[in-house]
XYZ file of C-alpha atoms in Angstrom:
389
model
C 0.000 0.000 0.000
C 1.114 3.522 -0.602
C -0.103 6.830 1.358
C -0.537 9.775 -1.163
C 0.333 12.918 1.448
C -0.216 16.512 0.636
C 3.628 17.884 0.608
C 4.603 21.336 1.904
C 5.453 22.925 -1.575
C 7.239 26.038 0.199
C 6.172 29.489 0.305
C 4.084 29.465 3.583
C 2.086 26.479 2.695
C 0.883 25.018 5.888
C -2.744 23.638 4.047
C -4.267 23.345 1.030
C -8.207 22.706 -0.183
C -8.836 19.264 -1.891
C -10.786 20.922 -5.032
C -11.332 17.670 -7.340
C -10.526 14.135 -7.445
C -9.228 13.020 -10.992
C -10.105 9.304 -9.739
C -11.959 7.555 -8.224
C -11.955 3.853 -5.762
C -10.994 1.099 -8.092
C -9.604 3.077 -10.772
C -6.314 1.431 -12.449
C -3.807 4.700 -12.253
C -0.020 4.953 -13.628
C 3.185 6.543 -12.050
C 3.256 10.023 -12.270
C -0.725 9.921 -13.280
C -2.669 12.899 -11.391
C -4.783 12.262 -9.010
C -5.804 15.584 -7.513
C -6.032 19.006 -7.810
C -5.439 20.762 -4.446
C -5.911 24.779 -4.551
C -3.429 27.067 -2.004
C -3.065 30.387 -1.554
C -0.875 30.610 -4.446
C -2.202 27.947 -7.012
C -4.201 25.477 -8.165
C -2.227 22.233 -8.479
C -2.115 18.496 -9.227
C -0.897 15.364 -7.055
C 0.802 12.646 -9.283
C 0.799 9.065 -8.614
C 4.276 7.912 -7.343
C 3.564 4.393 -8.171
C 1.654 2.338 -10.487
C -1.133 0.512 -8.965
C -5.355 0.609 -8.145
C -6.963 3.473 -5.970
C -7.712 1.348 -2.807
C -9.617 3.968 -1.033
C -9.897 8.169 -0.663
C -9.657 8.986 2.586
C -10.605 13.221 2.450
C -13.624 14.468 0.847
C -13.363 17.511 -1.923
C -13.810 20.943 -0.415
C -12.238 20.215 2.611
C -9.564 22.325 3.847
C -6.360 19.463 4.982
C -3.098 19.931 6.882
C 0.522 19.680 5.046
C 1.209 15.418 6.279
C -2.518 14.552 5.612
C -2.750 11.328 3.876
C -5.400 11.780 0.486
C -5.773 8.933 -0.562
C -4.578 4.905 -0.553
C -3.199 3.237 -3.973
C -2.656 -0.250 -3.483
C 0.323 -1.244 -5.822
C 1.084 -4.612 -5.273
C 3.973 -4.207 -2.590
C 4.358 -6.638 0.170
C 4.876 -4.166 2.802
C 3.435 -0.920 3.438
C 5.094 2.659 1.770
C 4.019 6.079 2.979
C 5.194 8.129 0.062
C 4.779 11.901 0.040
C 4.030 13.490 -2.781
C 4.757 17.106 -4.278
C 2.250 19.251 -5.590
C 3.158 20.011 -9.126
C 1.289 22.544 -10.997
C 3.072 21.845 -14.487
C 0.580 18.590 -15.367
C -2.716 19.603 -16.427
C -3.482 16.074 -17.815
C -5.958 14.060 -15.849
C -7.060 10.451 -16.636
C -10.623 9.229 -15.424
C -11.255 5.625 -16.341
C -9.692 4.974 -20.135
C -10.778 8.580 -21.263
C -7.328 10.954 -21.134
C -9.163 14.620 -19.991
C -7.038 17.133 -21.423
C -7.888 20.721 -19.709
C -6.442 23.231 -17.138
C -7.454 23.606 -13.814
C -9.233 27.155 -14.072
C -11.207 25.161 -17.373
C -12.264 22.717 -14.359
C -12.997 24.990 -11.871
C -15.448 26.363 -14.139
C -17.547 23.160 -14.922
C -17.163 22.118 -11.084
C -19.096 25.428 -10.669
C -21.614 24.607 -13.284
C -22.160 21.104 -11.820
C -20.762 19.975 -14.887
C -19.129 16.411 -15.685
C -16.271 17.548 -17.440
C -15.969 13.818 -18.475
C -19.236 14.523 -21.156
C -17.216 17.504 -22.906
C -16.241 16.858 -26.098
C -13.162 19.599 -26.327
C -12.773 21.503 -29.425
C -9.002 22.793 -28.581
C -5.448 21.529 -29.616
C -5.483 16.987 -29.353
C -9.297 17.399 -27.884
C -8.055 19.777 -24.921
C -11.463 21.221 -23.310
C -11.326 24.943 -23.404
C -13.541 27.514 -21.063
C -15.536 27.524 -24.121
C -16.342 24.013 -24.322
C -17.659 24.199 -21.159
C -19.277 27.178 -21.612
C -21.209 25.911 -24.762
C -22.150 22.534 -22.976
C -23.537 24.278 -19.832
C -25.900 26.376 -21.818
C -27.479 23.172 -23.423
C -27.390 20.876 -20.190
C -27.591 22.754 -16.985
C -30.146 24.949 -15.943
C -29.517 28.278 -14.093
C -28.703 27.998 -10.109
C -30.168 30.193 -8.107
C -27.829 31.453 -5.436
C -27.640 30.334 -1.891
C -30.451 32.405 0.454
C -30.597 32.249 4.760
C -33.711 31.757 6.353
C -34.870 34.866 7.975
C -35.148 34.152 11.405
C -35.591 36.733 14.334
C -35.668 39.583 11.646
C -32.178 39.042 10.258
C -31.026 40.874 7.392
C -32.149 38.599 4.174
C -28.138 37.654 3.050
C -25.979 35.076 0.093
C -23.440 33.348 1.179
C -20.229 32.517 -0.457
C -17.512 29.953 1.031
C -14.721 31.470 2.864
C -11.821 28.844 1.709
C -9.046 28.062 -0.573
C -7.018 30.701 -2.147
C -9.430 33.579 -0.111
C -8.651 32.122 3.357
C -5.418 31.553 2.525
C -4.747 34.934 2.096
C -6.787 36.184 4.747
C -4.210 33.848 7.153
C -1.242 35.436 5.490
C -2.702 39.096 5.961
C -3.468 38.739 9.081
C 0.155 36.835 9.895
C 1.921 40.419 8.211
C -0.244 42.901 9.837
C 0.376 40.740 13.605
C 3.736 40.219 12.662
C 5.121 43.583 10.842
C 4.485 47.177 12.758
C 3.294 48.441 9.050
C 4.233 52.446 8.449
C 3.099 54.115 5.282
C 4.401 56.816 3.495
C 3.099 58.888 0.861
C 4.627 60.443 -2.151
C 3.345 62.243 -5.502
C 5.571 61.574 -8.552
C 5.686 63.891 -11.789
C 5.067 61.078 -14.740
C 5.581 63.686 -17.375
C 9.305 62.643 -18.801
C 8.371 59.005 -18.481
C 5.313 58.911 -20.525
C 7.052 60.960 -23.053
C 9.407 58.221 -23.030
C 7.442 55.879 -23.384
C 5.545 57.076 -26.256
C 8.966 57.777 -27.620
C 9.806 53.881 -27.442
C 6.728 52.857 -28.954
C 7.154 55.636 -32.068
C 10.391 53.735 -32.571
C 8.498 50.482 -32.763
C 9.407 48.914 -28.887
C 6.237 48.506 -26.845
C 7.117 49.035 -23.183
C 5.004 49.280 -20.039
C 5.226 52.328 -17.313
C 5.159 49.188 -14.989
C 8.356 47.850 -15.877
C 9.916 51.402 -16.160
C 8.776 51.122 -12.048
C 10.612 47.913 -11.979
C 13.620 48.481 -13.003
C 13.833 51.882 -10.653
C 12.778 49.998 -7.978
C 15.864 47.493 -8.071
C 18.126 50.689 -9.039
C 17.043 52.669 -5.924
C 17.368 49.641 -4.038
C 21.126 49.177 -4.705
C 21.702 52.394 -2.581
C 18.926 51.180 0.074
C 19.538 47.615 0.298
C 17.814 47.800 3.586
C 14.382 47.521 1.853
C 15.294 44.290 -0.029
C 16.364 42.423 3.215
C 14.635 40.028 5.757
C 14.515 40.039 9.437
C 14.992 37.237 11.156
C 14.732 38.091 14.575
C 15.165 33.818 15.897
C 18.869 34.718 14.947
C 19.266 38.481 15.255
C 20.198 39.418 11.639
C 18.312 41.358 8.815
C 19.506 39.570 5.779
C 20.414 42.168 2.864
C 19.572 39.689 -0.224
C 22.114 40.083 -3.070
C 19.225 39.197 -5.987
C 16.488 41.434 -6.554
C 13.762 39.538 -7.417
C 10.536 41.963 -7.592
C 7.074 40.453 -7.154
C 4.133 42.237 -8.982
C 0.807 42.107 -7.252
C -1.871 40.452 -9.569
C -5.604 40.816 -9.103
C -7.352 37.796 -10.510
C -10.818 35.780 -9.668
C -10.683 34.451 -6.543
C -7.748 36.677 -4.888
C -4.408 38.259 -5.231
C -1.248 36.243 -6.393
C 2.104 37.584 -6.677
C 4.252 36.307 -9.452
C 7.978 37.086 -9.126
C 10.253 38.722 -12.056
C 13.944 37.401 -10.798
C 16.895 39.203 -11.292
C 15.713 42.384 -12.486
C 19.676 43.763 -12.003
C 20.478 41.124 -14.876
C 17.628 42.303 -17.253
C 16.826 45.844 -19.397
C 13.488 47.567 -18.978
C 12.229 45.581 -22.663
C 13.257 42.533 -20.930
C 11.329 43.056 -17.716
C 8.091 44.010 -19.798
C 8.117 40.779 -21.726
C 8.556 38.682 -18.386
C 5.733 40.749 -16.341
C 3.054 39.656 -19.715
C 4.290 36.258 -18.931
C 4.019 36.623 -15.825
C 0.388 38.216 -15.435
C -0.632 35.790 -18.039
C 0.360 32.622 -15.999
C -1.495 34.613 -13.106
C -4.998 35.102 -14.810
C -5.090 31.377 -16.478
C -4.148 29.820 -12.789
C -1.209 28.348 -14.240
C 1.726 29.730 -12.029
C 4.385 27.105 -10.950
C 6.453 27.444 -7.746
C 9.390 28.841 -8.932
C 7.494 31.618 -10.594
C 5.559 32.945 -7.235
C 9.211 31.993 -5.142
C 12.041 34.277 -3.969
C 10.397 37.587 -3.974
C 12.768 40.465 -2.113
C 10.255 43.325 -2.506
C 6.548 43.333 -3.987
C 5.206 46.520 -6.201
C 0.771 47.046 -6.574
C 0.336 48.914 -9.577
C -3.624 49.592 -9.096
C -3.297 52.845 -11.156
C -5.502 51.558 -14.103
C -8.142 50.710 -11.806
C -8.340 54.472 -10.057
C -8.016 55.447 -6.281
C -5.332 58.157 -4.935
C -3.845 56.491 -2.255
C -3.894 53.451 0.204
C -2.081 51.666 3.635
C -0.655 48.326 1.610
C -0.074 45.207 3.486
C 3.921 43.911 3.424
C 3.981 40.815 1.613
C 5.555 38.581 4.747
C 8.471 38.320 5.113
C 9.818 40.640 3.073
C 10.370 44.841 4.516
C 8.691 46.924 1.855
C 5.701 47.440 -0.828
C 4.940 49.828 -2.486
C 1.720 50.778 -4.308
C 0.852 53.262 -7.413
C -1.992 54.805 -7.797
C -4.331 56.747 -10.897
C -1.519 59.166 -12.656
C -3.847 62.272 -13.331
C -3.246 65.693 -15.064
C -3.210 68.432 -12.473
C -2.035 71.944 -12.500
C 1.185 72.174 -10.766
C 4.050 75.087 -10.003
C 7.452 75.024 -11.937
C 9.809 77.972 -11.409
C 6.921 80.373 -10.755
C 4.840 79.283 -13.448
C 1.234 77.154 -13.603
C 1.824 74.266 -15.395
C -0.320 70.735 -16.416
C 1.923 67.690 -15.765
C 1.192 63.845 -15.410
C 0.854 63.366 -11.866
C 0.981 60.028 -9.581
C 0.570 59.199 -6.060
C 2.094 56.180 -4.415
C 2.426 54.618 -1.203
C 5.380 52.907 0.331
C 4.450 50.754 3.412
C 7.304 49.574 5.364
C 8.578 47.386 8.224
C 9.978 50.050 10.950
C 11.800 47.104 13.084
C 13.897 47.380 9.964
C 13.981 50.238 8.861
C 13.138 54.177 9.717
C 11.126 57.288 7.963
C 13.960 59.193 7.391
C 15.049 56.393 5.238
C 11.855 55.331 3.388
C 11.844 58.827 2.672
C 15.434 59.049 0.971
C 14.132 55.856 -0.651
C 10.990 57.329 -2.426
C 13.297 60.678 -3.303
C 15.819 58.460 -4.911
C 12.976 56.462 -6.848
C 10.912 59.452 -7.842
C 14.176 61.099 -8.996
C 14.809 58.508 -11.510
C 11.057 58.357 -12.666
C 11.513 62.144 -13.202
C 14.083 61.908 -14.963
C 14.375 58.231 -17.703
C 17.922 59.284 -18.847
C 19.515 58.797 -15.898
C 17.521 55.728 -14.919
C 18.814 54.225 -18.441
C 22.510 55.623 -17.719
C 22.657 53.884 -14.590
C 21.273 50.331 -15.941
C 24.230 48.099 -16.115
């Protein structure tokens, strides 16, 4: 007999939701075969067999919410002695075999016909060697399920009439880790406004000459400059030992606002790579975020997180530190505004941001040289692309 375990995958994982079984008791499964997909705050992910053999028994119902060490599920392979074998989650398969039918289709392409009450198993899929697209399921649920209507309470003792809507998986997940930063990290915020004039002008300039680059990765890139002079801010405490750690890669995580959360993807040594660079790895990078198809090593390693929620509006905010790391910062709507240069009224691009902060680690006076420093080079794109190495 072998025990399939969840695995601690890194990254904070201490549980993980069992979304969907890919078998089922009795099934006939081969090595490496998924068996499950398992959502955590991070991703949604499958278990592979580690042996070839017949599902015995599953021992943890879908939709419940399991400790890292929790044995899923039994596979009986023939052995003549009993293996507990622990399994990592990997999030690179998105092939799932039921019974002698291969299902070809990503997990977010599941999660949808889960949440239709669909049996993904009836889709015929339309995509690339019969892969089952959103569409597919789309298309199918319009013909075979009928509408559900949401969730109501009983009104008892004259409650408010409410829905409900589970609070697990990827949105309790992050709830834990909020709540582990803001208990954890005595957050300060400061506030800056930023002239985005030059850099827009640059970056029309850059697309006039045929290379399409994002004021995001223009923030990137000054980011990692300013924080060679303020290493401080790309460092972790670790108080067990009584060090801050000054991290010699800077590996910048961009905030990503998808479905059922926030993820951060990671964009790793941004000292290594130009501003064009940066801006193709970020597409990636939001890409893999939105289709629920981020692996471990691309939401690992993060030194400092940025939250660019300028396209969606708002003028400032109090951002919560991505644990463990000593700094975010957000950036807000850039707006034209009337502003005063050498006596004279003026219309320039202007952005707020805000720059919360760990003050075990570090002080105002510093966060403050920080966001001059960073501001500085926004202000002024020649020097930020005279000091790229």
């Amino acid at each position: 007999m072998v025990e399939v375990k969840l695995h601690d995958i890194g990254e904070g994982m201490t549980e993980g939701e069992i979304v969907s079984y890919l078998v089922k008791v009795g099934d006939r499964v081969q090595s490496d075969q998924p068996l499950v997909e398992v959502q955590t705050d991070k991703m949604t992910a499958e278990l592979p067999s580690p042996t070839t053999g017949i599902v015995k028994e599953i021992l943890v119902s879908e939709g419940s919410l399991v400790p890292i060490g929790t044995t899923i599920l039994i596979i009986e392979s023939g052995q003549t002695k009993q293996v507990q074998h622990e399994v990592t989650v990997s999030s690179n398969r998105n092939k799932a075999e039921k019974t002698n039918r291969l299902i070809l289709a990503a997990p977010y392409t599941r999660k949808i016909a889960r949440e239709l009450g669909i049996d993904i198993e009836k889709i015929n899929g339309t995509g690339p060697a019969g892969r089952i697209t959103d569409e597919d399921v789309y298309n199918y649920g319009t013909k075979a399920v009928e509408p559900m209507a949401p969730k109501i309470k009983e009104v008892t003792n004259n409650e408010v009439e409410s829905d409900e809507i589970p609070f697990k998986g990827r949105r309790k997940q992050i709830a834990s880790l909020m709540s582990k930063s803001l208990f954890t990290i005595p957050h300060v915020t400061h506030f800056e406004e930023v002239d985005m004039t030059n850099l827009l002008d640059c970056k029309q300039q850059c697309k006039d000459s045929g290379v399409n680059v994002s004021v995001a990765a223009f923030f990137i890139k000054a980011i990692q400059l300013t924080l060679i002079k303020y290493p401080i801010f790309n460092s972790v405490l670790d108080e067990d030992h009584g060090v801050i750690k000054l991290k010699k890669e800077y590996n910048i995580g961009i905030a990503v606002d998808v479905e059922d959360g926030l993820i951060v993807p990671v964009i790793p040594h941004v000292e290594q790579k130009t501003v064009k660079a940066i801006h193709e790895e970020m597409k990636i990078a939001i890409e893999k975020a939105q289709n629920n198809t981020l692996t471990k090593a691309d939401i690992s390693n993060g030194t400092f997180t940025i939250s660019n929620v300028g396209p969606l509006g708002g003028i400032g905010a109090t951002p919560i530190i991505n644990h463990p790391q000593t700094a975010l910062i957000a950036f807000h709507k850039t707006k034209k505004k009337p502003v005063v240069i050498n006596d004279e009224i003026v219309i320039r691009s202007m952005m707020n941001l805000s720059m919360s902060f760990d003050h075990r680690v570090a002080d105002g006076a510093t966060a403050v040289r920080f966001t001059n420093e960073f501001v500085h080079l926004i202000e002024n794109p020649s020097r930020m692309l005279l000091e790229m190495k």
